[in-house]
Amino acid sequence: MNTMFTILLLILVSYPILGSFSWIIGAVVYKVNYNSKHKNWESDTNKEEPFISILVAAHNEQDVIGKTLDYLLNDITYKNFEVLVIDDGSSDSTLSILMQYADDYDKLRIIHIDKNQGKAHALNIGLGFAKGKYIVTNDADTIPSADALNRYSKYLATNYVNYIGAVTANMDVQNRTKIIAKSQTVEFSSIVGIIKRTQAAVMGGIYAYSGANTLYSKEALADVGLFRQDRATEDISVAWDHQINGWFSVFAPAITFFMQVPESLPDLYKQRKRWAKGGTEVWLTNGLKVARKPFKNVGLSVMFLDQTLSIIWSFFFFISLIYFCIISFQLLVNGDWNGLFKIMTISMIFCFFEFVAGLIQVLAALVIDHDGDKIKYFIFSPFYLIFYWIINALTIVTTFVPAVKTILGYGTGVWISPKRQK
């Protein structure tokens, strides 16, 4: 038992360090091997331009919905598409703004739901009215690149199209005004530039779609029962549902969209609570499915193991932090300066190695993502590593019990729209 405990302790202590270097190695594999396949896909042409429905679920979005619609209806270079906005019980001026736009644009249709029932419910309602065989979900505050639909359509021209459940784009930050938002630029590159590339190249799938902008096959959505309406994050849930049912989940880094991110610590914490709760719900939902057939989809099994270690590490982090504080206080009270120096030194050594590993991962991500265009944001890496890592771990711990309640049937998809920047 002592040996097993020592091994587990070593794994947990070294998990962030080993994880960082694993993602870097995976990104190299992507660059060397997998990326060439995507270049071939993106070079394919699709002369027919299949009809695509853009679904925008909106709840109290009066500050941003006009700007988003102006862009989608006027700046998108693709021709064969429609925009379908589902107003999910907004209590502000969102609906009246939508009706004004509907009078001016034939490509725009509006669905109004009287009572707020959540983003997943709104998207499922929109699917019933969407004319396209393929849909793109786009958040009310999200601006995709002008050629996003053109690039999406190239994946629909490949021989793999009948097996693709979804193609998810590369997210970027729209409001880079405050340090928190600039730090999230670093984070998005760290997640997208490293982790998703590793998952795609090494594991053959991805942990989550980008809920703010992703192309879906309606057939694949119908196959998994549409979006789960009682989950905190419908994009993570449907990604796992797709892959467990055998659909391809594709990450397309050349397709970019820009989304608004929180600009204060309270708003950031609220966002991360939703993400953490959704991730734990997926972990609880799919644990037995993966365990029963671990070799059916080895990539999912590896991602499930990584998420398991991430959840355990989050609890370990705070338990060890409390233990560290208690021991340090006792040594201080007893005047054991030698013991206090030793425990401080050991802790600082581990923190130093984890911090350096994180910096290397972020630097590699910024170099890879967008051909190094965002390398200037590396100076915000320390802020990201100190605050975001702790907040992400904290939200996993604080939302674990609510996630369990959701799995037991007490979940709800009702949403509260975050603060938007005009």
PDB file of N, CA and C in Angstrom, residues 8 55 70 121 125 135 138 145 171 188 205-206 219 250 262 290 313 345 380 384 399 403 406:
ATOM      1  N   LEU A   8       1.267   6.904  -6.698  1.00  0.00           N
ATOM      2  CA  LEU A   8       0.152   7.825  -6.967  1.00  0.00           C
ATOM      3  C   LEU A   8       0.554   9.256  -6.642  1.00  0.00           C
ATOM      4  N   LEU A  55     -27.112  28.745 -36.975  1.00  0.00           N
ATOM      5  CA  LEU A  55     -28.035  28.850 -35.844  1.00  0.00           C
ATOM      6  C   LEU A  55     -27.401  29.712 -34.757  1.00  0.00           C
ATOM      7  N   ASP A  70     -25.058  42.057 -38.403  1.00  0.00           N
ATOM      8  CA  ASP A  70     -24.488  42.876 -39.478  1.00  0.00           C
ATOM      9  C   ASP A  70     -23.353  42.138 -40.164  1.00  0.00           C
ATOM     10  N   HIS A 121     -31.648  23.597 -25.661  1.00  0.00           N
ATOM     11  CA  HIS A 121     -33.058  23.519 -26.063  1.00  0.00           C
ATOM     12  C   HIS A 121     -33.320  24.432 -27.255  1.00  0.00           C
ATOM     13  N   ILE A 125     -34.578  23.308 -31.021  1.00  0.00           N
ATOM     14  CA  ILE A 125     -35.751  23.879 -31.693  1.00  0.00           C
ATOM     15  C   ILE A 125     -35.341  24.414 -33.062  1.00  0.00           C
ATOM     16  N   ILE A 135     -25.350  22.440 -40.339  1.00  0.00           N
ATOM     17  CA  ILE A 135     -25.602  23.673 -39.594  1.00  0.00           C
ATOM     18  C   ILE A 135     -24.310  24.139 -38.936  1.00  0.00           C
ATOM     19  N   ASN A 138     -23.400  29.392 -33.933  1.00  0.00           N
ATOM     20  CA  ASN A 138     -22.590  30.597 -33.749  1.00  0.00           C
ATOM     21  C   ASN A 138     -23.168  31.389 -32.586  1.00  0.00           C
ATOM     22  N   SER A 145     -14.360  34.195 -39.105  1.00  0.00           N
ATOM     23  CA  SER A 145     -13.656  34.781 -40.239  1.00  0.00           C
ATOM     24  C   SER A 145     -14.601  34.813 -41.440  1.00  0.00           C
ATOM     25  N   MET A 171     -10.609  28.965 -31.894  1.00  0.00           N
ATOM     26  CA  MET A 171     -11.143  30.147 -31.209  1.00  0.00           C
ATOM     27  C   MET A 171     -10.054  31.158 -30.885  1.00  0.00           C
ATOM     28  N   PHE A 188      -6.217  30.321 -24.853  1.00  0.00           N
ATOM     29  CA  PHE A 188      -6.812  29.743 -26.046  1.00  0.00           C
ATOM     30  C   PHE A 188      -5.748  29.142 -26.953  1.00  0.00           C
ATOM     31  N   GLY A 205      -9.327  12.072 -32.094  1.00  0.00           N
ATOM     32  CA  GLY A 205     -10.583  12.753 -31.771  1.00  0.00           C
ATOM     33  C   GLY A 205     -10.274  14.004 -30.984  1.00  0.00           C
ATOM     34  N   ILE A 206     -11.310  14.653 -30.442  1.00  0.00           N
ATOM     35  CA  ILE A 206     -11.104  15.838 -29.614  1.00  0.00           C
ATOM     36  C   ILE A 206     -12.030  15.778 -28.411  1.00  0.00           C
ATOM     37  N   GLU A 219     -27.557  14.827 -39.553  1.00  0.00           N
ATOM     38  CA  GLU A 219     -27.724  13.380 -39.400  1.00  0.00           C
ATOM     39  C   GLU A 219     -26.997  12.887 -38.153  1.00  0.00           C
ATOM     40  N   VAL A 250     -13.638  16.525 -36.051  1.00  0.00           N
ATOM     41  CA  VAL A 250     -12.490  17.123 -36.747  1.00  0.00           C
ATOM     42  C   VAL A 250     -12.190  18.503 -36.182  1.00  0.00           C
ATOM     43  N   PRO A 262     -14.557  36.921 -20.590  1.00  0.00           N
ATOM     44  CA  PRO A 262     -14.748  37.707 -19.356  1.00  0.00           C
ATOM     45  C   PRO A 262     -13.603  38.685 -19.116  1.00  0.00           C
ATOM     46  N   VAL A 290     -16.728   3.928 -21.512  1.00  0.00           N
ATOM     47  CA  VAL A 290     -15.322   3.805 -21.888  1.00  0.00           C
ATOM     48  C   VAL A 290     -14.690   2.589 -21.215  1.00  0.00           C
ATOM     49  N   TRP A 313      -6.235  15.467  -9.553  1.00  0.00           N
ATOM     50  CA  TRP A 313      -5.188  16.440  -9.252  1.00  0.00           C
ATOM     51  C   TRP A 313      -5.774  17.714  -8.649  1.00  0.00           C
ATOM     52  N   THR A 345      11.497  24.926   0.811  1.00  0.00           N
ATOM     53  CA  THR A 345      12.415  24.684  -0.312  1.00  0.00           C
ATOM     54  C   THR A 345      11.869  23.624  -1.257  1.00  0.00           C
ATOM     55  N   PHE A 380       2.086  37.782 -20.916  1.00  0.00           N
ATOM     56  CA  PHE A 380       0.961  37.588 -19.996  1.00  0.00           C
ATOM     57  C   PHE A 380       0.867  36.142 -19.497  1.00  0.00           C
ATOM     58  N   TYR A 384      -1.567  34.087 -16.531  1.00  0.00           N
ATOM     59  CA  TYR A 384      -2.397  32.932 -16.888  1.00  0.00           C
ATOM     60  C   TYR A 384      -2.052  31.720 -16.031  1.00  0.00           C
ATOM     61  N   THR A 399     -17.662  22.399  -8.307  1.00  0.00           N
ATOM     62  CA  THR A 399     -18.821  21.987  -9.122  1.00  0.00           C
ATOM     63  C   THR A 399     -18.982  20.474  -9.200  1.00  0.00           C
ATOM     64  N   ALA A 403     -22.449  18.606 -10.385  1.00  0.00           N
ATOM     65  CA  ALA A 403     -22.393  17.758 -11.582  1.00  0.00           C
ATOM     66  C   ALA A 403     -22.987  16.384 -11.294  1.00  0.00           C
ATOM     67  N   THR A 406     -26.674  16.626 -11.381  1.00  0.00           N
ATOM     68  CA  THR A 406     -27.184  16.666 -12.752  1.00  0.00           C
ATOM     69  C   THR A 406     -27.325  15.265 -13.314  1.00  0.00           C
TER      70      THR A 406
END
